[in-house]
Amino acid sequence: MTQHNRAKFQPSGKIQFGIFFQGVNSGTIWKAPESGSQTDFESFRRIAQTAERGLFAAFFLGEGLRLREHLGRPHALDVAGRPDAQTMLAALASVTSNIGLVATQNTTYNDPADLAHRLASLDLLSGGRAAWNVVTTDNAWTGANFRRGGYLDHADRYIHAEAFVETAKKIWDSWEDGAVSSSVSADSWAVPGHARRVHHSGQHYSVDVTPRLPRSAQYRPVLFQAGDSPEGRDFAARQADVIFSAHPKFDDAVEFRADIVSRSLAAGRGANDVQIMPASEFILAATDEEAREKKEWVRGLQIGPQQAVAYLEQFWGRELSAYDPDGPLPEIDPVVEETSETRGSGFHGAKARQLAEQWRAEAKEKGLSIRQFVSSRTSRVDATFTGSYTAVADTLAEYARVGAVDGFNISPWLIPTGLDDIVNHLVPELQERGVYPTEYVGRTLRENLGLATPARSESLESVPAGGAR
């Protein structure tokens, strides 16, 4: 591609799918008869193999480092519990052949040399299908699970994360091509000088390591990133291969694409170098009317009476169980001024008293009960595609035509059968329109996403391979 073409975004005309198997969350239905286990391997195997049958690019695991809480106790109404991401993905590598394996891992509470080695191990064991969803955390509540606590200033989290990612890239890049001898007649198993020592000395950690593994079939793990602040977008434009965005609505997606292209060019990268896959929910049926009915059923199980009251309790800071979920919002005021991070970023920092006044006025004006109001607040309006297979396929084809996104990271509302409608009915409709893959183009995640081989990072020193143990 010429330098001129690299500076101009060129839509591929295609979209791909990933599955986002969440960690702690309120969107996955666990009360329906069809609901499966959230921790048994069988659930993960079933949905990963369904996704691979549907030619999904990636299987994406969310991971929470601490259970969300409700009024000081573990929040028992949310789906909770998730086996370690890399352990689960290593197990899934043995029962899949093509789908990418994405582990959410936190830069704040990991060590770069250790995490880089574990991700490289997954990449090698899976034949080049590993990816890392890079996340940052700075709150002391999560940090309390770790000996060093929450020690990062909010403004420093991306500075720290970037140094972490750069160090990981150097570790993955440290083995030269052809480092491992290809013949048993060679004088040594590894060519001397082809593994380079990596140094990093920073504010939060220091690294002096000779990496232990050669590069994988896809060179190094693919990097996903989901930060949406200006700092997060700049970080992604410099470091990420794929952005897991929060902008699935069409006009918003087009605007977000333009912003990321601009930031990528400013970072010295090409206009197409960073792919975008927004989080999305699909509620599908044979007809639009059936899909709308299904959506009502889904929402009723996602936000039942207990969930609706508990949602308000997070902002009121007090028990509200005496209030009828089908009645009006509480007239009493919250006992907190600002909500904490105990239930995640969506609840953190909200001005409770101000919100309560606004919400009461809105609910009264619209005639909404507690349950109806909470459902309207949590229904993922922007992130949900509801309709017939044909109608939704037509909508997604338009996304592909203009290049609004490169794909969608789907959060199934039912485990383990939540992808069946998509794979059995929506995927064939998209293939008929020529906007969805009809086969995997390669064996590595990087190939299947259409990503170029990344430029090599430069380490500081070369040492004989095998010289450090």
Short mmCIF file of C-alpha atoms in Angstrom, two decimals:
data_model
loop_
_atom_site.label_atom_id
_atom_site.label_comp_id
_atom_site.label_asym_id
_atom_site.label_seq_id
_atom_site.Cartn_x
_atom_site.Cartn_y
_atom_site.Cartn_z
CA MET A 1 0.00 0.00 0.00
CA THR A 2 1.39 3.42 -0.95
CA GLN A 3 1.88 6.18 1.62
CA HIS A 4 -0.98 8.11 -0.02
CA ASN A 5 -3.34 5.16 0.34
CA ARG A 6 -2.25 4.61 3.93
CA ALA A 7 -3.48 8.13 4.70
CA LYS A 8 -6.96 7.47 3.30
CA PHE A 9 -9.41 5.10 4.97
CA GLN A 10 -10.65 2.40 2.62
CA PRO A 11 -13.75 0.40 3.71
CA SER A 12 -13.29 -3.33 3.31
CA GLY A 13 -16.98 -3.87 2.59
CA LYS A 14 -16.95 -6.75 5.10
CA ILE A 15 -17.85 -7.30 8.72
CA GLN A 16 -16.81 -9.99 11.17
CA PHE A 17 -18.20 -11.21 14.47
CA GLY A 18 -16.64 -11.89 17.83
CA ILE A 19 -18.32 -13.23 20.93
CA PHE A 20 -17.92 -11.41 24.24
CA PHE A 21 -18.44 -13.93 27.05
CA GLN A 22 -18.76 -11.46 29.91
CA GLY A 23 -17.54 -11.62 33.47
CA VAL A 24 -19.81 -10.30 36.23
CA ASN A 25 -22.81 -8.76 34.48
CA SER A 26 -26.54 -8.12 34.59
CA GLY A 27 -27.25 -8.71 30.89
CA THR A 28 -26.93 -12.51 30.82
CA ILE A 29 -30.15 -14.31 31.69
CA TRP A 30 -29.65 -16.99 34.34
CA LYS A 31 -33.32 -17.57 35.31
CA ALA A 32 -34.63 -19.08 32.06
CA PRO A 33 -34.98 -22.88 31.72
CA GLU A 34 -32.53 -22.73 28.79
CA SER A 35 -29.82 -21.04 30.88
CA GLY A 36 -26.65 -23.05 31.37
CA SER A 37 -23.80 -22.85 33.84
CA GLN A 38 -21.58 -19.80 33.89
CA THR A 39 -18.57 -21.75 35.17
CA ASP A 40 -18.71 -25.28 33.68
CA PHE A 41 -16.34 -25.91 30.79
CA GLU A 42 -19.19 -27.38 28.75
CA SER A 43 -20.85 -23.96 28.44
CA PHE A 44 -17.64 -22.40 27.15
CA ARG A 45 -16.97 -25.30 24.77
CA ARG A 46 -20.50 -25.27 23.37
CA ILE A 47 -20.62 -21.56 22.62
CA ALA A 48 -17.03 -21.36 21.33
CA GLN A 49 -17.62 -24.19 18.88
CA THR A 50 -20.90 -22.61 17.76
CA ALA A 51 -19.04 -19.34 17.15
CA GLU A 52 -16.37 -21.17 15.15
CA ARG A 53 -19.06 -22.90 13.08
CA GLY A 54 -20.32 -19.38 12.34
CA LEU A 55 -16.79 -18.28 11.28
CA PHE A 56 -16.50 -15.84 14.17
CA ALA A 57 -13.11 -14.17 14.30
CA ALA A 58 -12.65 -14.29 18.07
CA PHE A 59 -13.87 -15.66 21.39
CA PHE A 60 -13.48 -12.84 23.90
CA LEU A 61 -13.44 -13.39 27.67
CA GLY A 62 -14.21 -10.60 30.09
CA GLU A 63 -12.60 -10.79 33.50
CA GLY A 64 -13.37 -8.99 36.74
CA LEU A 65 -10.72 -8.79 39.44
CA ARG A 66 -13.27 -8.35 42.21
CA LEU A 67 -16.95 -9.18 42.51
CA ARG A 68 -19.25 -6.22 42.35
CA GLU A 69 -20.98 -5.42 45.61
CA HIS A 70 -24.43 -4.29 46.64
CA LEU A 71 -24.76 -2.25 49.83
CA GLY A 72 -21.49 -3.70 51.07
CA ARG A 73 -22.23 -7.32 50.13
CA PRO A 74 -21.51 -9.38 46.98
CA HIS A 75 -24.21 -8.55 44.44
CA ALA A 76 -26.03 -11.86 44.28
CA LEU A 77 -28.49 -10.86 41.53
CA ASP A 78 -25.83 -10.46 38.84
CA VAL A 79 -24.24 -13.34 36.99
CA ALA A 80 -20.95 -13.82 38.85
CA GLY A 81 -17.95 -16.11 38.69
CA ARG A 82 -15.60 -16.79 35.82
CA PRO A 83 -12.64 -19.19 35.55
CA ASP A 84 -9.28 -17.56 34.83
CA ALA A 85 -9.31 -16.26 31.27
CA GLN A 86 -6.02 -17.70 30.05
CA THR A 87 -6.67 -21.08 31.68
CA MET A 88 -10.06 -21.28 29.99
CA LEU A 89 -8.73 -20.14 26.62
CA ALA A 90 -5.93 -22.70 26.73
CA ALA A 91 -8.56 -25.39 27.27
CA LEU A 92 -10.65 -24.01 24.40
CA ALA A 93 -7.61 -24.01 22.12
CA SER A 94 -7.69 -27.82 22.25
CA VAL A 95 -11.32 -28.06 21.04
CA THR A 96 -11.22 -25.33 18.37
CA SER A 97 -9.05 -24.81 15.30
CA ASN A 98 -9.50 -21.30 13.89
CA ILE A 99 -11.25 -18.91 16.24
CA GLY A 100 -9.14 -16.29 18.02
CA LEU A 101 -8.79 -16.46 21.80
CA VAL A 102 -8.90 -13.06 23.53
CA ALA A 103 -8.01 -12.69 27.22
CA THR A 104 -8.87 -9.54 29.14
CA GLN A 105 -5.86 -8.80 31.33
CA ASN A 106 -5.16 -5.78 33.52
CA THR A 107 -1.93 -3.81 33.25
CA THR A 108 -2.20 -2.47 36.80
CA TYR A 109 -2.21 -5.80 38.63
CA ASN A 110 0.06 -7.93 36.45
CA ASP A 111 3.81 -8.08 35.87
CA PRO A 112 4.82 -7.43 32.24
CA ALA A 113 7.41 -10.21 31.97
CA ASP A 114 5.06 -12.79 33.50
CA LEU A 115 1.96 -11.76 31.53
CA ALA A 116 3.89 -11.52 28.26
CA HIS A 117 5.18 -15.06 28.81
CA ARG A 118 1.72 -16.46 29.60
CA LEU A 119 0.18 -14.78 26.55
CA ALA A 120 3.04 -15.99 24.36
CA SER A 121 2.41 -19.50 25.70
CA LEU A 122 -1.25 -19.30 24.70
CA ASP A 123 -0.24 -17.94 21.31
CA LEU A 124 2.15 -20.82 20.66
CA LEU A 125 -0.16 -23.52 22.01
CA SER A 126 -3.07 -22.27 19.89
CA GLY A 127 -1.03 -21.95 16.69
CA GLY A 128 -1.13 -18.14 16.63
CA ARG A 129 -4.68 -17.41 17.79
CA ALA A 130 -4.10 -15.47 21.04
CA ALA A 131 -5.02 -11.87 21.76
CA TRP A 132 -4.86 -9.57 24.74
CA ASN A 133 -7.60 -7.11 25.64
CA VAL A 134 -5.58 -4.43 27.44
CA VAL A 135 -7.43 -2.86 30.36
CA THR A 136 -6.38 -0.45 33.10
CA THR A 137 -7.62 0.06 36.66
CA ASP A 138 -6.74 2.68 39.24
CA ASN A 139 -9.26 2.33 42.06
CA ALA A 140 -8.22 1.18 45.52
CA TRP A 141 -11.36 -0.94 45.91
CA THR A 142 -10.14 -3.35 43.22
CA GLY A 143 -6.57 -2.91 44.40
CA ALA A 144 -7.49 -4.17 47.85
CA ASN A 145 -7.39 -7.70 46.38
CA PHE A 146 -3.68 -7.19 45.72
CA ARG A 147 -0.82 -6.63 48.08
CA ARG A 148 0.13 -3.28 46.57
CA GLY A 149 -3.45 -1.98 46.53
CA GLY A 150 -4.78 0.67 44.18
CA TYR A 151 -1.68 2.77 43.79
CA LEU A 152 -2.13 4.49 40.44
CA ASP A 153 -3.32 8.06 40.06
CA HIS A 154 -6.17 8.17 37.54
CA ALA A 155 -4.11 10.34 35.20
CA ASP A 156 -1.23 7.84 35.25
CA ARG A 157 -3.11 4.70 34.28
CA TYR A 158 -2.42 4.99 30.54
CA ILE A 159 1.17 6.12 31.08
CA HIS A 160 1.70 2.97 33.10
CA ALA A 161 -0.23 0.82 30.61
CA GLU A 162 1.73 2.09 27.62
CA ALA A 163 5.07 1.29 29.28
CA PHE A 164 3.67 -2.15 30.12
CA VAL A 165 2.53 -2.83 26.54
CA GLU A 166 5.79 -1.56 25.04
CA THR A 167 7.71 -3.89 27.36
CA ALA A 168 5.49 -6.84 26.41
CA LYS A 169 6.02 -6.12 22.71
CA LYS A 170 9.79 -6.10 23.19
CA ILE A 171 9.58 -9.43 24.99
CA TRP A 172 7.56 -10.94 22.14
CA ASP A 173 9.94 -9.46 19.57
CA SER A 174 13.14 -10.59 21.27
CA TRP A 175 13.59 -13.86 19.37
CA GLU A 176 14.80 -13.42 15.80
CA ASP A 177 13.31 -15.29 12.85
CA GLY A 178 15.03 -18.63 12.50
CA ALA A 179 16.20 -18.61 16.10
CA VAL A 180 15.30 -22.27 16.58
CA SER A 181 17.35 -24.70 14.51
CA SER A 182 15.38 -26.55 11.88
CA SER A 183 17.71 -29.55 11.66
CA VAL A 184 18.84 -32.14 14.19
CA SER A 185 22.32 -31.91 12.64
CA ALA A 186 22.70 -28.28 13.83
CA ASP A 187 25.42 -27.56 16.40
CA SER A 188 22.89 -26.10 18.87
CA TRP A 189 19.15 -26.09 19.40
CA ALA A 190 18.95 -22.28 19.16
CA VAL A 191 21.14 -19.93 17.17
CA PRO A 192 23.41 -17.90 19.52
CA GLY A 193 22.55 -14.21 19.66
CA HIS A 194 18.99 -14.60 18.43
CA ALA A 195 17.30 -14.00 21.79
CA ARG A 196 17.71 -10.45 23.03
CA ARG A 197 17.57 -9.30 26.63
CA VAL A 198 14.80 -6.80 27.44
CA HIS A 199 15.31 -3.95 29.89
CA HIS A 200 12.74 -1.56 31.31
CA SER A 201 13.12 0.73 34.29
CA GLY A 202 10.09 2.82 35.19
CA GLN A 203 8.16 4.38 38.03
CA HIS A 204 6.19 1.26 38.94
CA TYR A 205 8.39 -1.70 37.98
CA SER A 206 11.70 -2.70 36.45
CA VAL A 207 12.32 -5.55 34.02
CA ASP A 208 15.54 -7.28 33.05
CA VAL A 209 14.58 -10.49 31.28
CA THR A 210 15.69 -12.83 28.55
CA PRO A 211 12.38 -14.11 27.12
CA ARG A 212 11.88 -17.85 27.15
CA LEU A 213 9.79 -18.47 24.04
CA PRO A 214 10.18 -17.97 20.28
CA ARG A 215 7.57 -16.03 18.34
CA SER A 216 4.31 -17.64 17.28
CA ALA A 217 2.86 -18.23 13.82
CA GLN A 218 1.22 -14.78 13.97
CA TYR A 219 4.41 -13.09 15.26
CA ARG A 220 2.87 -11.89 18.56
CA PRO A 221 -0.62 -11.73 20.18
CA VAL A 222 -3.16 -9.35 18.69
CA LEU A 223 -3.92 -6.35 20.92
CA PHE A 224 -7.47 -5.23 21.72
CA GLN A 225 -8.26 -2.12 23.74
CA ALA A 226 -11.52 -0.64 25.01
CA GLY A 227 -10.77 2.76 26.57
CA ASP A 228 -13.09 5.51 25.34
CA SER A 229 -11.69 8.63 26.99
CA PRO A 230 -9.48 10.92 24.86
CA GLU A 231 -6.46 9.33 26.55
CA GLY A 232 -7.84 5.86 25.89
CA ARG A 233 -8.47 6.60 22.23
CA ASP A 234 -4.95 7.98 21.78
CA PHE A 235 -3.52 4.93 23.53
CA ALA A 236 -5.48 2.62 21.21
CA ALA A 237 -4.42 4.59 18.13
CA ARG A 238 -0.77 4.10 19.10
CA GLN A 239 -0.85 0.54 20.40
CA ALA A 240 -3.98 -1.47 19.52
CA ASP A 241 -4.82 -3.67 16.55
CA VAL A 242 -8.55 -3.69 17.37
CA ILE A 243 -10.72 -1.37 19.46
CA PHE A 244 -13.56 -2.95 21.42
CA SER A 245 -15.73 0.15 21.19
CA ALA A 246 -18.91 1.39 22.83
CA HIS A 247 -20.26 2.95 19.62
CA PRO A 248 -22.48 0.50 17.69
CA LYS A 249 -25.18 2.99 16.65
CA PHE A 250 -24.65 3.86 12.99
CA ASP A 251 -24.07 7.62 13.09
CA ASP A 252 -22.05 7.32 16.28
CA ALA A 253 -19.98 4.51 14.75
CA VAL A 254 -19.20 6.61 11.65
CA GLU A 255 -18.10 9.51 13.87
CA PHE A 256 -15.99 7.24 16.06
CA ARG A 257 -14.32 5.72 12.99
CA ALA A 258 -13.37 9.17 11.72
CA ASP A 259 -11.92 10.10 15.09
CA ILE A 260 -9.82 6.92 15.33
CA VAL A 261 -8.55 7.34 11.77
CA SER A 262 -7.46 10.88 12.62
CA ARG A 263 -5.73 9.75 15.81
CA SER A 264 -4.06 6.80 14.03
CA LEU A 265 -2.63 9.07 11.36
CA ALA A 266 -1.39 11.47 14.03
CA ALA A 267 0.35 8.52 15.69
CA GLY A 268 2.16 7.69 12.46
CA ARG A 269 0.01 4.68 11.57
CA GLY A 270 -2.15 3.97 8.54
CA ALA A 271 -5.81 4.90 8.27
CA ASN A 272 -6.82 1.21 8.22
CA ASP A 273 -4.33 -0.04 10.82
CA VAL A 274 -6.77 -0.03 13.75
CA GLN A 275 -9.94 -2.08 13.42
CA ILE A 276 -13.16 -1.35 15.34
CA MET A 277 -15.58 -3.90 16.79
CA PRO A 278 -18.29 -2.38 19.02
CA ALA A 279 -20.04 -4.32 21.78
CA SER A 280 -23.49 -5.38 20.62
CA GLU A 281 -26.54 -7.42 21.56
CA PHE A 282 -28.68 -9.22 18.97
CA ILE A 283 -32.33 -10.22 19.49
CA LEU A 284 -33.51 -11.94 16.32
CA ALA A 285 -36.48 -13.89 14.97
CA ALA A 286 -38.11 -14.80 11.68
CA THR A 287 -40.21 -11.60 11.67
CA ASP A 288 -39.85 -8.15 13.18
CA GLU A 289 -42.94 -8.69 15.33
CA GLU A 290 -41.58 -11.94 16.76
CA ALA A 291 -38.28 -10.22 17.48
CA ARG A 292 -40.02 -7.43 19.39
CA GLU A 293 -41.91 -10.01 21.45
CA LYS A 294 -38.67 -11.83 22.16
CA LYS A 295 -37.06 -8.56 23.25
CA GLU A 296 -39.83 -8.00 25.82
CA TRP A 297 -39.22 -11.51 27.16
CA VAL A 298 -35.45 -10.92 27.33
CA ARG A 299 -35.81 -7.57 29.10
CA GLY A 300 -38.28 -9.03 31.58
CA LEU A 301 -35.71 -11.62 32.67
CA GLN A 302 -32.73 -9.26 32.60
CA ILE A 303 -34.53 -6.66 34.74
CA GLY A 304 -36.95 -8.41 37.07
CA PRO A 305 -38.52 -6.86 40.18
CA GLN A 306 -35.50 -7.52 42.41
CA GLN A 307 -33.00 -6.27 39.83
CA ALA A 308 -35.01 -3.07 39.30
CA VAL A 309 -35.09 -2.20 42.99
CA ALA A 310 -31.43 -3.15 43.45
CA TYR A 311 -30.46 -0.85 40.58
CA LEU A 312 -31.96 2.13 42.37
CA GLU A 313 -30.39 1.06 45.66
CA GLN A 314 -26.94 1.54 44.11
CA PHE A 315 -27.70 5.25 43.74
CA TRP A 316 -29.84 5.75 46.83
CA GLY A 317 -27.23 4.00 49.01
CA ARG A 318 -29.96 2.38 51.11
CA GLU A 319 -32.35 -0.57 51.04
CA LEU A 320 -35.53 0.06 49.07
CA SER A 321 -37.12 -3.40 49.32
CA ALA A 322 -40.28 -1.90 50.84
CA TYR A 323 -41.02 -0.13 47.56
CA ASP A 324 -43.22 -1.76 44.94
CA PRO A 325 -41.20 -2.34 41.75
CA ASP A 326 -44.39 -1.66 39.80
CA GLY A 327 -44.97 1.58 41.69
CA PRO A 328 -43.39 5.06 41.42
CA LEU A 329 -39.75 5.87 42.20
CA PRO A 330 -38.98 6.50 45.89
CA GLU A 331 -39.70 10.01 47.16
CA ILE A 332 -36.99 9.76 49.82
CA ASP A 333 -33.57 11.15 49.00
CA PRO A 334 -30.35 9.13 48.62
CA VAL A 335 -28.13 8.87 51.67
CA VAL A 336 -25.00 9.24 49.53
CA GLU A 337 -23.82 12.27 47.61
CA GLU A 338 -21.74 10.37 45.06
CA THR A 339 -21.79 6.66 44.20
CA SER A 340 -18.73 4.44 44.54
CA GLU A 341 -17.06 2.02 42.14
CA THR A 342 -18.24 -1.11 43.96
CA ARG A 343 -20.56 -2.09 41.09
CA GLY A 344 -18.34 -0.99 38.25
CA SER A 345 -17.66 2.05 36.12
CA GLY A 346 -21.29 2.50 35.10
CA PHE A 347 -22.21 3.40 38.67
CA HIS A 348 -19.02 5.16 39.72
CA GLY A 349 -19.02 8.90 40.38
CA ALA A 350 -22.72 9.57 39.77
CA LYS A 351 -24.19 12.54 41.65
CA ALA A 352 -26.83 10.59 43.53
CA ARG A 353 -29.08 13.36 44.83
CA GLN A 354 -29.11 15.19 41.52
CA LEU A 355 -29.86 11.99 39.60
CA ALA A 356 -32.68 11.03 41.96
CA GLU A 357 -34.44 14.35 41.33
CA GLN A 358 -34.00 14.05 37.56
CA TRP A 359 -35.15 10.43 37.48
CA ARG A 360 -38.26 11.07 39.60
CA ALA A 361 -39.27 13.90 37.29
CA GLU A 362 -38.63 11.82 34.16
CA ALA A 363 -40.51 8.77 35.47
CA LYS A 364 -43.47 10.89 36.55
CA GLU A 365 -43.62 12.67 33.20
CA LYS A 366 -43.53 9.39 31.27
CA GLY A 367 -45.71 7.45 33.69
CA LEU A 368 -43.04 4.82 34.38
CA SER A 369 -42.85 2.47 37.33
CA ILE A 370 -39.55 1.55 38.98
CA ARG A 371 -39.22 -1.54 36.83
CA GLN A 372 -40.17 0.24 33.61
CA PHE A 373 -37.81 3.12 34.34
CA VAL A 374 -34.85 0.88 35.17
CA SER A 375 -35.50 -1.23 32.08
CA SER A 376 -35.41 1.94 29.96
CA ARG A 377 -32.10 2.90 31.57
CA THR A 378 -30.43 -0.47 31.09
CA SER A 379 -31.90 -1.76 27.82
CA ARG A 380 -28.78 -1.18 25.71
CA VAL A 381 -30.82 0.80 23.18
CA ASP A 382 -27.78 1.86 21.21
CA ALA A 383 -26.10 -1.54 21.38
CA THR A 384 -29.06 -3.77 20.51
CA PHE A 385 -30.01 -4.97 17.04
CA THR A 386 -33.60 -6.21 17.15
CA GLY A 387 -35.54 -7.49 14.15
CA SER A 388 -35.92 -10.19 11.55
CA TYR A 389 -32.82 -11.89 10.17
CA THR A 390 -33.41 -10.17 6.84
CA ALA A 391 -33.88 -6.69 8.28
CA VAL A 392 -30.85 -6.90 10.56
CA ALA A 393 -28.71 -8.28 7.72
CA ASP A 394 -29.72 -5.30 5.57
CA THR A 395 -28.73 -2.94 8.38
CA LEU A 396 -25.34 -4.58 8.91
CA ALA A 397 -24.65 -4.55 5.18
CA GLU A 398 -24.89 -0.76 5.29
CA TYR A 399 -22.33 -0.67 8.11
CA ALA A 400 -20.03 -2.75 5.93
CA ARG A 401 -20.59 -0.60 2.85
CA VAL A 402 -19.42 2.64 4.50
CA GLY A 403 -16.86 1.01 6.78
CA ALA A 404 -18.51 2.26 9.97
CA VAL A 405 -17.08 -0.78 11.79
CA ASP A 406 -15.01 -3.85 10.99
CA GLY A 407 -17.31 -6.10 12.95
CA PHE A 408 -19.34 -6.56 16.12
CA ASN A 409 -18.39 -8.13 19.43
CA ILE A 410 -21.61 -9.86 20.43
CA SER A 411 -22.68 -10.27 24.06
CA PRO A 412 -25.11 -13.21 24.08
CA TRP A 413 -27.97 -12.80 26.55
CA LEU A 414 -28.25 -16.57 26.96
CA ILE A 415 -25.53 -19.15 27.62
CA PRO A 416 -24.71 -21.49 25.93
CA THR A 417 -27.29 -21.20 23.10
CA GLY A 418 -27.24 -17.44 22.64
CA LEU A 419 -25.43 -17.53 19.29
CA ASP A 420 -27.58 -20.18 17.63
CA ASP A 421 -29.96 -17.75 15.88
CA ILE A 422 -27.04 -15.66 14.67
CA VAL A 423 -25.03 -18.56 13.30
CA ASN A 424 -27.95 -20.49 11.84
CA HIS A 425 -29.89 -17.62 10.28
CA LEU A 426 -28.14 -14.22 10.32
CA VAL A 427 -24.73 -15.38 9.08
CA PRO A 428 -26.17 -17.02 5.91
CA GLU A 429 -28.12 -13.81 5.17
CA LEU A 430 -24.92 -11.76 5.49
CA GLN A 431 -23.00 -14.21 3.31
CA GLU A 432 -25.66 -13.90 0.62
CA ARG A 433 -25.06 -10.14 0.67
CA GLY A 434 -21.32 -10.70 0.28
CA VAL A 435 -20.38 -8.88 3.49
CA TYR A 436 -19.42 -11.82 5.74
CA PRO A 437 -16.65 -14.44 5.38
CA THR A 438 -17.50 -17.78 3.83
CA GLU A 439 -14.38 -19.43 5.23
CA TYR A 440 -11.42 -18.69 7.46
CA VAL A 441 -8.69 -17.20 5.31
CA GLY A 442 -5.88 -18.49 7.51
CA ARG A 443 -5.03 -20.33 10.70
CA THR A 444 -3.98 -17.33 12.81
CA LEU A 445 -6.13 -14.61 14.31
CA ARG A 446 -4.01 -11.94 12.65
CA GLU A 447 -4.65 -13.50 9.23
CA ASN A 448 -8.37 -13.88 9.81
CA LEU A 449 -8.72 -10.27 10.90
CA GLY A 450 -6.71 -9.10 7.89
CA LEU A 451 -4.03 -7.48 10.06
CA ALA A 452 -0.53 -6.88 8.77
CA THR A 453 2.52 -8.33 10.49
CA PRO A 454 3.50 -5.69 13.08
CA ALA A 455 6.73 -3.72 12.94
CA ARG A 456 9.43 -5.12 15.18
CA SER A 457 10.15 -3.43 18.51
CA GLU A 458 13.79 -2.79 19.31
CA SER A 459 15.22 -4.36 22.47
CA LEU A 460 18.31 -2.96 24.13
CA GLU A 461 20.72 -5.86 24.29
CA SER A 462 21.42 -9.20 22.63
CA VAL A 463 22.44 -12.29 24.60
CA PRO A 464 23.02 -15.91 23.56
CA ALA A 465 19.80 -17.92 23.35
CA GLY A 466 19.59 -20.30 26.26
CA GLY A 467 22.09 -18.26 28.21
CA ALA A 468 19.58 -17.23 30.89
CA ARG A 469 17.54 -19.65 32.97
#
